[in-house]
Coordinates of C-alpha atoms in Angstrom, one line a residue:
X174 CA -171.1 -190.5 -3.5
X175 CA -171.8 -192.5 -0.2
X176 CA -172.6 -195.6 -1.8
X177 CA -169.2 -194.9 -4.2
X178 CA -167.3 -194.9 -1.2
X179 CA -168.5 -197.9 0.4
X180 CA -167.8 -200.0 -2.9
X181 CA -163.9 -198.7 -2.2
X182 CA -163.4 -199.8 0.9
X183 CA -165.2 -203.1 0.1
X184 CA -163.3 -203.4 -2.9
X185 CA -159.8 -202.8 -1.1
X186 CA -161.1 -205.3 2.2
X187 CA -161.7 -208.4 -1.2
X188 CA -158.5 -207.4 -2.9
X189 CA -156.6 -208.1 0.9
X190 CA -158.6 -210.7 2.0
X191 CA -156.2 -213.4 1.3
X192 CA -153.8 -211.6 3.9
X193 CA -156.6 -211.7 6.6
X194 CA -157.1 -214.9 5.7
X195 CA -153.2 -216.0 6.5
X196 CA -153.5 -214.2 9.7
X197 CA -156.2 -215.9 10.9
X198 CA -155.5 -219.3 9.6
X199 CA -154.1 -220.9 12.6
X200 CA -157.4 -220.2 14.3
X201 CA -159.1 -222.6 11.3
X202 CA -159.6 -226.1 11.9
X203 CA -157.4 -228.1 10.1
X204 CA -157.2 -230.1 7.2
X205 CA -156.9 -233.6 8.7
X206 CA -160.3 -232.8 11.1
X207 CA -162.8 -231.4 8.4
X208 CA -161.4 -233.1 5.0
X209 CA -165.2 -233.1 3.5
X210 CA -165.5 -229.2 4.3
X211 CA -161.6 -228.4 2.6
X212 CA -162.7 -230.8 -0.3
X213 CA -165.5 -228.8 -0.9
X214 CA -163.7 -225.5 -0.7
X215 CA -161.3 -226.7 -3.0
X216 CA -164.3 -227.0 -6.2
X217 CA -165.9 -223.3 -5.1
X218 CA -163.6 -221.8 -7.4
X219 CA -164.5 -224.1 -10.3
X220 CA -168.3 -223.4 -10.0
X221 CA -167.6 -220.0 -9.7
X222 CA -165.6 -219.7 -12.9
X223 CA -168.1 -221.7 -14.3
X224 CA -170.9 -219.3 -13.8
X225 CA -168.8 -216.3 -14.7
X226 CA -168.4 -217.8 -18.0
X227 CA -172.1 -218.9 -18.4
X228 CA -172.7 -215.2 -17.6
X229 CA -170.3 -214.1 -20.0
X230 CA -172.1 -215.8 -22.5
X231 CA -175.5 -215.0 -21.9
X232 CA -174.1 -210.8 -22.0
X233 CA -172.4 -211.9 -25.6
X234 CA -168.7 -211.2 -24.5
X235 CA -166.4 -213.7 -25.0
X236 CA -163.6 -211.9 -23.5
X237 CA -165.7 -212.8 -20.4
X238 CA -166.2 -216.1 -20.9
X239 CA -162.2 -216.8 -21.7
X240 CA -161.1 -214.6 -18.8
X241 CA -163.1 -217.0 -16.6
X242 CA -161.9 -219.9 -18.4
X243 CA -157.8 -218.7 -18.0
X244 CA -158.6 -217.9 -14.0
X245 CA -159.8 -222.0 -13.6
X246 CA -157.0 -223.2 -15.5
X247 CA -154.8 -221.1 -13.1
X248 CA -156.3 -222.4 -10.1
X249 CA -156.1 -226.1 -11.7
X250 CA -152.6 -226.0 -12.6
X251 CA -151.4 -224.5 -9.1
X252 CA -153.8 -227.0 -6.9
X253 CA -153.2 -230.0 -9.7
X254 CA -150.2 -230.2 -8.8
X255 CA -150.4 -230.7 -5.3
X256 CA -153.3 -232.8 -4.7
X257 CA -154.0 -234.9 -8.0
X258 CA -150.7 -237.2 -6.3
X259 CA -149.8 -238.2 -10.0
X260 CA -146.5 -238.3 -10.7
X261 CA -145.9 -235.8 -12.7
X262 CA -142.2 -234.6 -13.7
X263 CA -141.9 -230.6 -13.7
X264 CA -140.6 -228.5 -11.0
X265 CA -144.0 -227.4 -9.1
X266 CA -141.9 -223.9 -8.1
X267 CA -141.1 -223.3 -12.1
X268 CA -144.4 -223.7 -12.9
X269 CA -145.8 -221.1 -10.1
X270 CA -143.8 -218.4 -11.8
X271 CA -144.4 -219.1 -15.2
X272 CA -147.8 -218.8 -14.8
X273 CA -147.2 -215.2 -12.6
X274 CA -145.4 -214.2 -15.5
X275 CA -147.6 -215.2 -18.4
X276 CA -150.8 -214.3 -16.6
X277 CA -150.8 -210.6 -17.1
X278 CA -149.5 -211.2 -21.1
X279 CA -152.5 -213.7 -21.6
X280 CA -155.0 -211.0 -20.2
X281 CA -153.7 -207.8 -22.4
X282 CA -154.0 -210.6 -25.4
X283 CA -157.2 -211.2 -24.3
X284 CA -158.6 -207.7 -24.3
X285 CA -156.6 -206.5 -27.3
X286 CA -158.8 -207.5 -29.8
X287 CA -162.6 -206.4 -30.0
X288 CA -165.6 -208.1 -29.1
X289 CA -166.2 -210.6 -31.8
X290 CA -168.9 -213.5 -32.1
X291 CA -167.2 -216.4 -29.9
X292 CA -167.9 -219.6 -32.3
X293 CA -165.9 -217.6 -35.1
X294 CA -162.2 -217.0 -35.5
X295 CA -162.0 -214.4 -33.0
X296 CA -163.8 -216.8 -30.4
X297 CA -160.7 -219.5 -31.6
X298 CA -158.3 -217.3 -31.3
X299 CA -158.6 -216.1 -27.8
X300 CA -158.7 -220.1 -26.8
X301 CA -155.8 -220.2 -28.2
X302 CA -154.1 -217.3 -26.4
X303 CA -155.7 -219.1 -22.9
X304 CA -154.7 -222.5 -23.5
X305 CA -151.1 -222.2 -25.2
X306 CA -149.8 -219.8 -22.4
X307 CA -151.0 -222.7 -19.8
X308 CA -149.5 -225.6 -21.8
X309 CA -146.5 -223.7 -22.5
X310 CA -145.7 -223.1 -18.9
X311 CA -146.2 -226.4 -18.2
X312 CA -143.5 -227.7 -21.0
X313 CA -141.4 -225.2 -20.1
X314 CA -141.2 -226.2 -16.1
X315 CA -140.8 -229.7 -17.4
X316 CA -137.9 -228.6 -19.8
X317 CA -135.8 -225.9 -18.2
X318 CA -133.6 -226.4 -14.8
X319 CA -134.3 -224.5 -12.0
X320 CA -132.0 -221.7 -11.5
X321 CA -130.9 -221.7 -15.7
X322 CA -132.6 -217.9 -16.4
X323 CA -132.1 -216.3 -12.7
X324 CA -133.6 -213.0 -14.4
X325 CA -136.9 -214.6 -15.2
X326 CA -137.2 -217.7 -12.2
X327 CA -134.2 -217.5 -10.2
X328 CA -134.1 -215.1 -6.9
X329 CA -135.8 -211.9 -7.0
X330 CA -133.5 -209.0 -7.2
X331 CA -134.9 -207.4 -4.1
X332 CA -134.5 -210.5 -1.9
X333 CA -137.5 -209.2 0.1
X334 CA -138.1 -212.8 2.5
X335 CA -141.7 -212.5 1.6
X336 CA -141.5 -212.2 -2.0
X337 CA -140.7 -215.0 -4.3
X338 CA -141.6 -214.5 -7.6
X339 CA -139.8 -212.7 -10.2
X340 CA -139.2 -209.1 -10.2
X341 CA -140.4 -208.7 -14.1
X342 CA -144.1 -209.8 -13.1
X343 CA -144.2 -206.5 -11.2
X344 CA -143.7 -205.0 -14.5
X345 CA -146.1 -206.7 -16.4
X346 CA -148.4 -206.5 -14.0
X347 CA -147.8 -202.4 -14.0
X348 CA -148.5 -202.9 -18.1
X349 CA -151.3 -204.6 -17.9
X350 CA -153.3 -202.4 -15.4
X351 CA -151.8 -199.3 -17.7
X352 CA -153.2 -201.3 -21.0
X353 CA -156.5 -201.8 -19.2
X354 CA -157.1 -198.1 -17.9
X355 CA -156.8 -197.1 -21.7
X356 CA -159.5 -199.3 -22.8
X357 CA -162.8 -197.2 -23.7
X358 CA -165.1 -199.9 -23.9
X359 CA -167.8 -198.9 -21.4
X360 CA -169.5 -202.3 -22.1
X361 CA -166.9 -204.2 -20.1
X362 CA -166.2 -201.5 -17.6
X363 CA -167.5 -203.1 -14.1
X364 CA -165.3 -206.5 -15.2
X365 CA -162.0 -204.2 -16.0
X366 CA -162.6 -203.0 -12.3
X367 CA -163.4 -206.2 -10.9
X368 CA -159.8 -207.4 -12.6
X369 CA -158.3 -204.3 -10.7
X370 CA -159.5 -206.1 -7.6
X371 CA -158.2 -209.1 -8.4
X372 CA -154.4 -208.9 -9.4
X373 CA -153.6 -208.4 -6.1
X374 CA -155.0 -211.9 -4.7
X375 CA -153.7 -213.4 -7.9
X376 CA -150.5 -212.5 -7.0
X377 CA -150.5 -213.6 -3.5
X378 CA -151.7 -216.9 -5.0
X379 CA -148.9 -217.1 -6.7
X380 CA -146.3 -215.8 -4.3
X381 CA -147.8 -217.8 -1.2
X382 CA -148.0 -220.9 -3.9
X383 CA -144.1 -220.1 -5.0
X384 CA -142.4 -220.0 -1.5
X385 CA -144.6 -223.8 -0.1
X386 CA -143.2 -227.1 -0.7
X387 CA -144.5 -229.4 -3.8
X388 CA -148.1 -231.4 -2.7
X389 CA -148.4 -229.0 0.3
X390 CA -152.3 -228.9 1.5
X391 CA -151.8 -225.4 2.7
X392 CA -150.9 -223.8 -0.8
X393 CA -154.3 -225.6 -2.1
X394 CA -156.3 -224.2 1.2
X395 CA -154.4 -220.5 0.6
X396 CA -155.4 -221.0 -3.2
X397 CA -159.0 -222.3 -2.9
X398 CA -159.5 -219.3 -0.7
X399 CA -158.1 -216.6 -2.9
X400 CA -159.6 -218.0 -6.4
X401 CA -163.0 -218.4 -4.3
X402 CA -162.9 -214.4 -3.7
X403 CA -161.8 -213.5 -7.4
X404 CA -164.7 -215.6 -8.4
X405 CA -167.4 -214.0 -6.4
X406 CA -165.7 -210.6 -7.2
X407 CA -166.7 -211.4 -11.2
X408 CA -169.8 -212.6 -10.6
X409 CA -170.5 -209.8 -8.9
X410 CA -169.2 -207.1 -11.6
X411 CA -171.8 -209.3 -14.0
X412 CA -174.3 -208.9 -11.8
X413 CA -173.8 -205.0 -12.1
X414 CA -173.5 -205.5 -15.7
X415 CA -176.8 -207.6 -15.7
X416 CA -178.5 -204.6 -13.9
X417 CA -177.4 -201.8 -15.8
X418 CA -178.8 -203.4 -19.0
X419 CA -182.0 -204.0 -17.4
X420 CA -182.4 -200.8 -15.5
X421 CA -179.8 -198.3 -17.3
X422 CA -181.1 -196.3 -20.3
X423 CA -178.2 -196.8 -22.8
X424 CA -178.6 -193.8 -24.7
X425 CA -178.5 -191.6 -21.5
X426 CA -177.1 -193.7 -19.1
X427 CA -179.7 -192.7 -16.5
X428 CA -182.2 -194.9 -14.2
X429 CA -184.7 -196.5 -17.3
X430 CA -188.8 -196.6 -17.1
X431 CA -188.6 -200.2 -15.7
X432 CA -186.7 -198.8 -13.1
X433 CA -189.2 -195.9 -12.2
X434 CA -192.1 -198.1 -12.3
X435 CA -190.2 -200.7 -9.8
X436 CA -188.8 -197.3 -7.9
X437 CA -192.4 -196.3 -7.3
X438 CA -193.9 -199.3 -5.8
X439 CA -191.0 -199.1 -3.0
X440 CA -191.6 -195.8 -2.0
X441 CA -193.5 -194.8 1.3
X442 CA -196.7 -192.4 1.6
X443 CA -194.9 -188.9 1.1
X444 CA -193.1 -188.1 -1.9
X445 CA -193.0 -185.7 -5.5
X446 CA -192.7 -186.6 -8.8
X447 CA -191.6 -184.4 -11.3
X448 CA -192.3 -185.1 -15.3
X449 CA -190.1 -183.3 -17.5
X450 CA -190.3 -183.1 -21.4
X451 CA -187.7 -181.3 -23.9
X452 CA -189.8 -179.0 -25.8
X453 CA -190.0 -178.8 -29.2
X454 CA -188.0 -181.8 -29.4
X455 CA -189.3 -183.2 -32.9
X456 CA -188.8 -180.2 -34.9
X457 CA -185.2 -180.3 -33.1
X458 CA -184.9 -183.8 -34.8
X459 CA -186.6 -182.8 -38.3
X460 CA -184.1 -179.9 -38.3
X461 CA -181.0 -180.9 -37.3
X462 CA -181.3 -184.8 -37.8
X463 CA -181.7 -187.8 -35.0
X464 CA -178.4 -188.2 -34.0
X465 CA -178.0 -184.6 -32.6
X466 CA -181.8 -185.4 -31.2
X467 CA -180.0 -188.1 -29.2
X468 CA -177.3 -185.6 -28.1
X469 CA -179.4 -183.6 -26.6
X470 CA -181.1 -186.0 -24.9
X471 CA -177.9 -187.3 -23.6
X472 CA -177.1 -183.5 -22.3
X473 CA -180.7 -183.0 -20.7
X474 CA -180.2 -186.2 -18.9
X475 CA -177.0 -185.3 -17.7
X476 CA -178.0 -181.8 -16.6
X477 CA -181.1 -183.6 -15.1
X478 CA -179.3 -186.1 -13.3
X479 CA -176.9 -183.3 -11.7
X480 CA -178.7 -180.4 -11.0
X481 CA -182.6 -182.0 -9.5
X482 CA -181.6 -183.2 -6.0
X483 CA -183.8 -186.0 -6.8
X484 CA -183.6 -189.6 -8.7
X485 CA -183.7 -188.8 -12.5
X486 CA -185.1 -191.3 -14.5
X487 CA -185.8 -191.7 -18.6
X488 CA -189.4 -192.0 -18.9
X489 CA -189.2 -192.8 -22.6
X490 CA -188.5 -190.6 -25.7
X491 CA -188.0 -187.0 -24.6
X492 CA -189.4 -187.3 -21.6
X493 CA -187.7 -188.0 -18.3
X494 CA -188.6 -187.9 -14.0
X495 CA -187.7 -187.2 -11.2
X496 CA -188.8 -188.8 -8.2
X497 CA -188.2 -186.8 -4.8
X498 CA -188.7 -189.0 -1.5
X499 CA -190.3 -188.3 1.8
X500 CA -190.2 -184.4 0.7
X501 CA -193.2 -182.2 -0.1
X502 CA -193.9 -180.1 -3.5
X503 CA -193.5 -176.8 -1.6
X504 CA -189.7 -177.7 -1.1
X505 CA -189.2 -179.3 -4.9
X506 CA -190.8 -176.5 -6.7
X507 CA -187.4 -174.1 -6.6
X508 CA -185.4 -176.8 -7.0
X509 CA -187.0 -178.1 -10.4
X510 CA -187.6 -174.1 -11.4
X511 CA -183.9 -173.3 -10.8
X512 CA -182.9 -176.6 -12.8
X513 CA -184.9 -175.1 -15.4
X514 CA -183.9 -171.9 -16.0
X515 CA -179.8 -173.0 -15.7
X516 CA -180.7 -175.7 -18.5
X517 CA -182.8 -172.5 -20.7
X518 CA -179.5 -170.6 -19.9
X519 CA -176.7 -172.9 -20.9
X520 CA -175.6 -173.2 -24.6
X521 CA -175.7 -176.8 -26.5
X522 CA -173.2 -177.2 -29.5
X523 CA -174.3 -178.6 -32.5
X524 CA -172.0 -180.8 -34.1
X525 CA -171.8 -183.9 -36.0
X526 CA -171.3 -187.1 -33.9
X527 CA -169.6 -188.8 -36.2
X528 CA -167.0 -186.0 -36.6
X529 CA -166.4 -185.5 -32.9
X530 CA -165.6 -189.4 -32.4
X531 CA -162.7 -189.0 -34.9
X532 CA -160.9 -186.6 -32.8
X533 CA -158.8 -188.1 -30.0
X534 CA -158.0 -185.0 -27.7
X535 CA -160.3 -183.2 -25.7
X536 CA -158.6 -180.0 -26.9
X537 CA -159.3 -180.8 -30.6
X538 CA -163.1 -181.4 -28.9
X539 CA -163.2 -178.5 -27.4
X540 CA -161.5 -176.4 -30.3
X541 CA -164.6 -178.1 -32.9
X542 CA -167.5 -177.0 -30.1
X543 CA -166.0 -173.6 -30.0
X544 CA -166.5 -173.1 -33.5
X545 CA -170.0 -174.4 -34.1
X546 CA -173.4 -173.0 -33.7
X547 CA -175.1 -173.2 -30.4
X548 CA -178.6 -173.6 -29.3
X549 CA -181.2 -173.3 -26.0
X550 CA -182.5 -176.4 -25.2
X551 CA -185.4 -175.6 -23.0
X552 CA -188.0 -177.9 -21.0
X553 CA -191.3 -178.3 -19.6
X554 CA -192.2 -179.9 -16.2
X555 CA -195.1 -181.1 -14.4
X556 CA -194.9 -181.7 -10.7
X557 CA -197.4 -183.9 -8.1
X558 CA -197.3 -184.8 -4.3
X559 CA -198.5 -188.2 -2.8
X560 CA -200.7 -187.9 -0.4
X561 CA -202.7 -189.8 1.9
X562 CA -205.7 -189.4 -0.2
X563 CA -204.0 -190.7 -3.2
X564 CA -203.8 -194.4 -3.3
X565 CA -201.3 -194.9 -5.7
X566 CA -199.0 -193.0 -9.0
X567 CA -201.8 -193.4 -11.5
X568 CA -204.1 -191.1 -9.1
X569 CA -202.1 -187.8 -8.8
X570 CA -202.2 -185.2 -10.3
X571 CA -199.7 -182.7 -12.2
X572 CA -199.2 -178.9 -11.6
X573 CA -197.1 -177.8 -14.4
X574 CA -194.4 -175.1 -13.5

């Protein structure tokens, strides 16, 4: 719960960096005395967004990879503009809030569909809902006036002085953060978060970018600054992703052997270790099949996880651990025996996976478990204590409780 809390407030200090960053701005040097530093701050974001994508890749999710690629072609076509000094002929200010407006509609395309291979249609498709949004703004700027749709480029409504993009990309930006809190993919749930993070410095890209003159350095210093924190926030998200599917049991969602084994070799000269296996486990699965097996793996682990005071791991198969540091066995034996006799007293549904899937509410869930048969799942557990005449794990030795 600590370590939950600290990810908030870092979270909420990345999602307002780019106003700390204005307010201290005037204490940077400027442009015109480090022009090799700013020149290198200006590509950050492009290697970022290049390693998000390679990432992406590598953990088979092309709505990764396209995500990454949309969020450079934003920071291209905001800083293109103002430092490539070509001539070209649309109105910078149109083009800002185009791309605010079509930014959150790219992203709800983007994640509509499911995860597909990327070299087939599916992987075409979403290139085409990244690129034709981008190129479409651009035509657009070129082709409309300023001022000739008020409602979607014109003058807010609420003529707040530090607000000037459109009032309908609050709206979509409401949508989009509705249409990703119903997603249920939990495969893509640290980058949905890291998304959350990021629509606020997106917007303040955009607005800052909106209210500066055309080819004005400081938009592509704000910029550079803002897509340079979005980009670290994604890689970090895959790097969570990267660990959970290294160290995360999938079936469980608990702490996996690799994990143990790499948990042991950090820990200090005084701790328990509990092993726990679900008893008569394989007649459970010859009797009521392998997919109820797995559910009741998935409830011990949980009941594990919540109820040992210690860090639950999955061992492998049916048996899991606990691993209790700096304590000694005399405290850990209630704990473990209480754990077990609230486990032997609580009842396990049967149902059919497949069935419960197909029904949406919880109350239809709920209604179905109330109806079925019930079982005691019960378990076994061996405990052992490091101590200074042990040298490592492989030389203790269990109790069994």
């Amino acid at each position: 719960m600590h370590k939950n809390k600290i990810k908030i407030v870092i979270a909420v200090l990345l999602a307002f960096s780019p106003l700390l960053y204005f307010e201290f701005r005037p204490l940077l040097p400027s442009y015109s005395r480090r022009p090799l530093a700013y020149e290198i701050i200006f590509f950050a974001p492009f290697i970022l967004y290049g390693l998000t994508a390679f990432l992406g890749l590598k953990l088979n999710q092309s709505r990764i990879f396209f995500t990454a690629i949309f969020w450079a072609g934003l920071y291209f076509s905001i800083n293109a503009v103002n430092l490539s000094g070509i001539d070209i002929k649309f109105h910078n200010i149109q083009l800002i809030k185009f791309l605010a407006l079509s930014s959150p509609i790219v992203l709800i395309f983007l994640f509509l569909f499911k995860e597909k291979y990327i070299l087939g249609w599916s992987g075409a498709l979403r290139l085409l809902i990244v690129a034709v949004p981008i190129m479409g703004c651009i035509w657009l700027a070129n082709k409309i006036a300023p001022g000739r749709y008020p409602f979607l480029t014109g003058k807010p409504i609420f003529n707040f002085e530090f607000w000037n993009l459109p009032d309908f990309t609050i709206l979509l930006i409401i949508i989009l953060a509705v249409f990703l809190l119903l997603q249920k993919d939990k495969s893509i749930q640290k980058f949905k978060l890291s998304i959350y993070v990021n629509l606020l410095p997106l917007i303040l890209s955009f607005n800052f970018a909106a209210g500066r003159k055309p080819f004005d350095v400081e938009t592509s210093i704000f910029s550079a600054f803002s897509f340079s924190v979005m980009g670290f926030v994604f890689l970090y998200a895959l790097y969570q992703m990267y660990w959970e599917k290294v160290y995360i049991d999938e079936l469980t969602g608990v702490p996996n052997r690799r994990a143990f084994d790499e948990y042991l070799k950090k820990l200090g000269k005084k701790y328990v270790v509990a092993m726990i296996d679900v008893d008569y486990f394989k007649k459970f699965n010859d009797s009521y099949g392998h997919s109820e097996g797995d559910n009741v793996l998935r409830f011990v682990a949980k009941h594990i996880a919540d109820n040992s005071g210690g860090a639950a791991f999955r061992y492998g198969g049916e048996e899991f651990s606990v691993i209790y540091r700096g304590m000694e066995i005399k405290y850990v034996l209630n704990m473990l025996d209480q754990m077990r006799d609230n486990l032997a007293a609580s009842d396990f549904y049967l149902r059919s996976s497949e069935e419960v899937r197909k029904l949406k509410t919880k109350k239809s869930r709920k209604k179905t478990q109330s109806n079925n048969k019930t079982v005691k799942v019960t378990i076994s557990i061996g405990v052992a204590q490091k101590t200074l005449s042990k040298k490592d794990a492989q030389d203790l030795s269990l109790i069994h409780i």
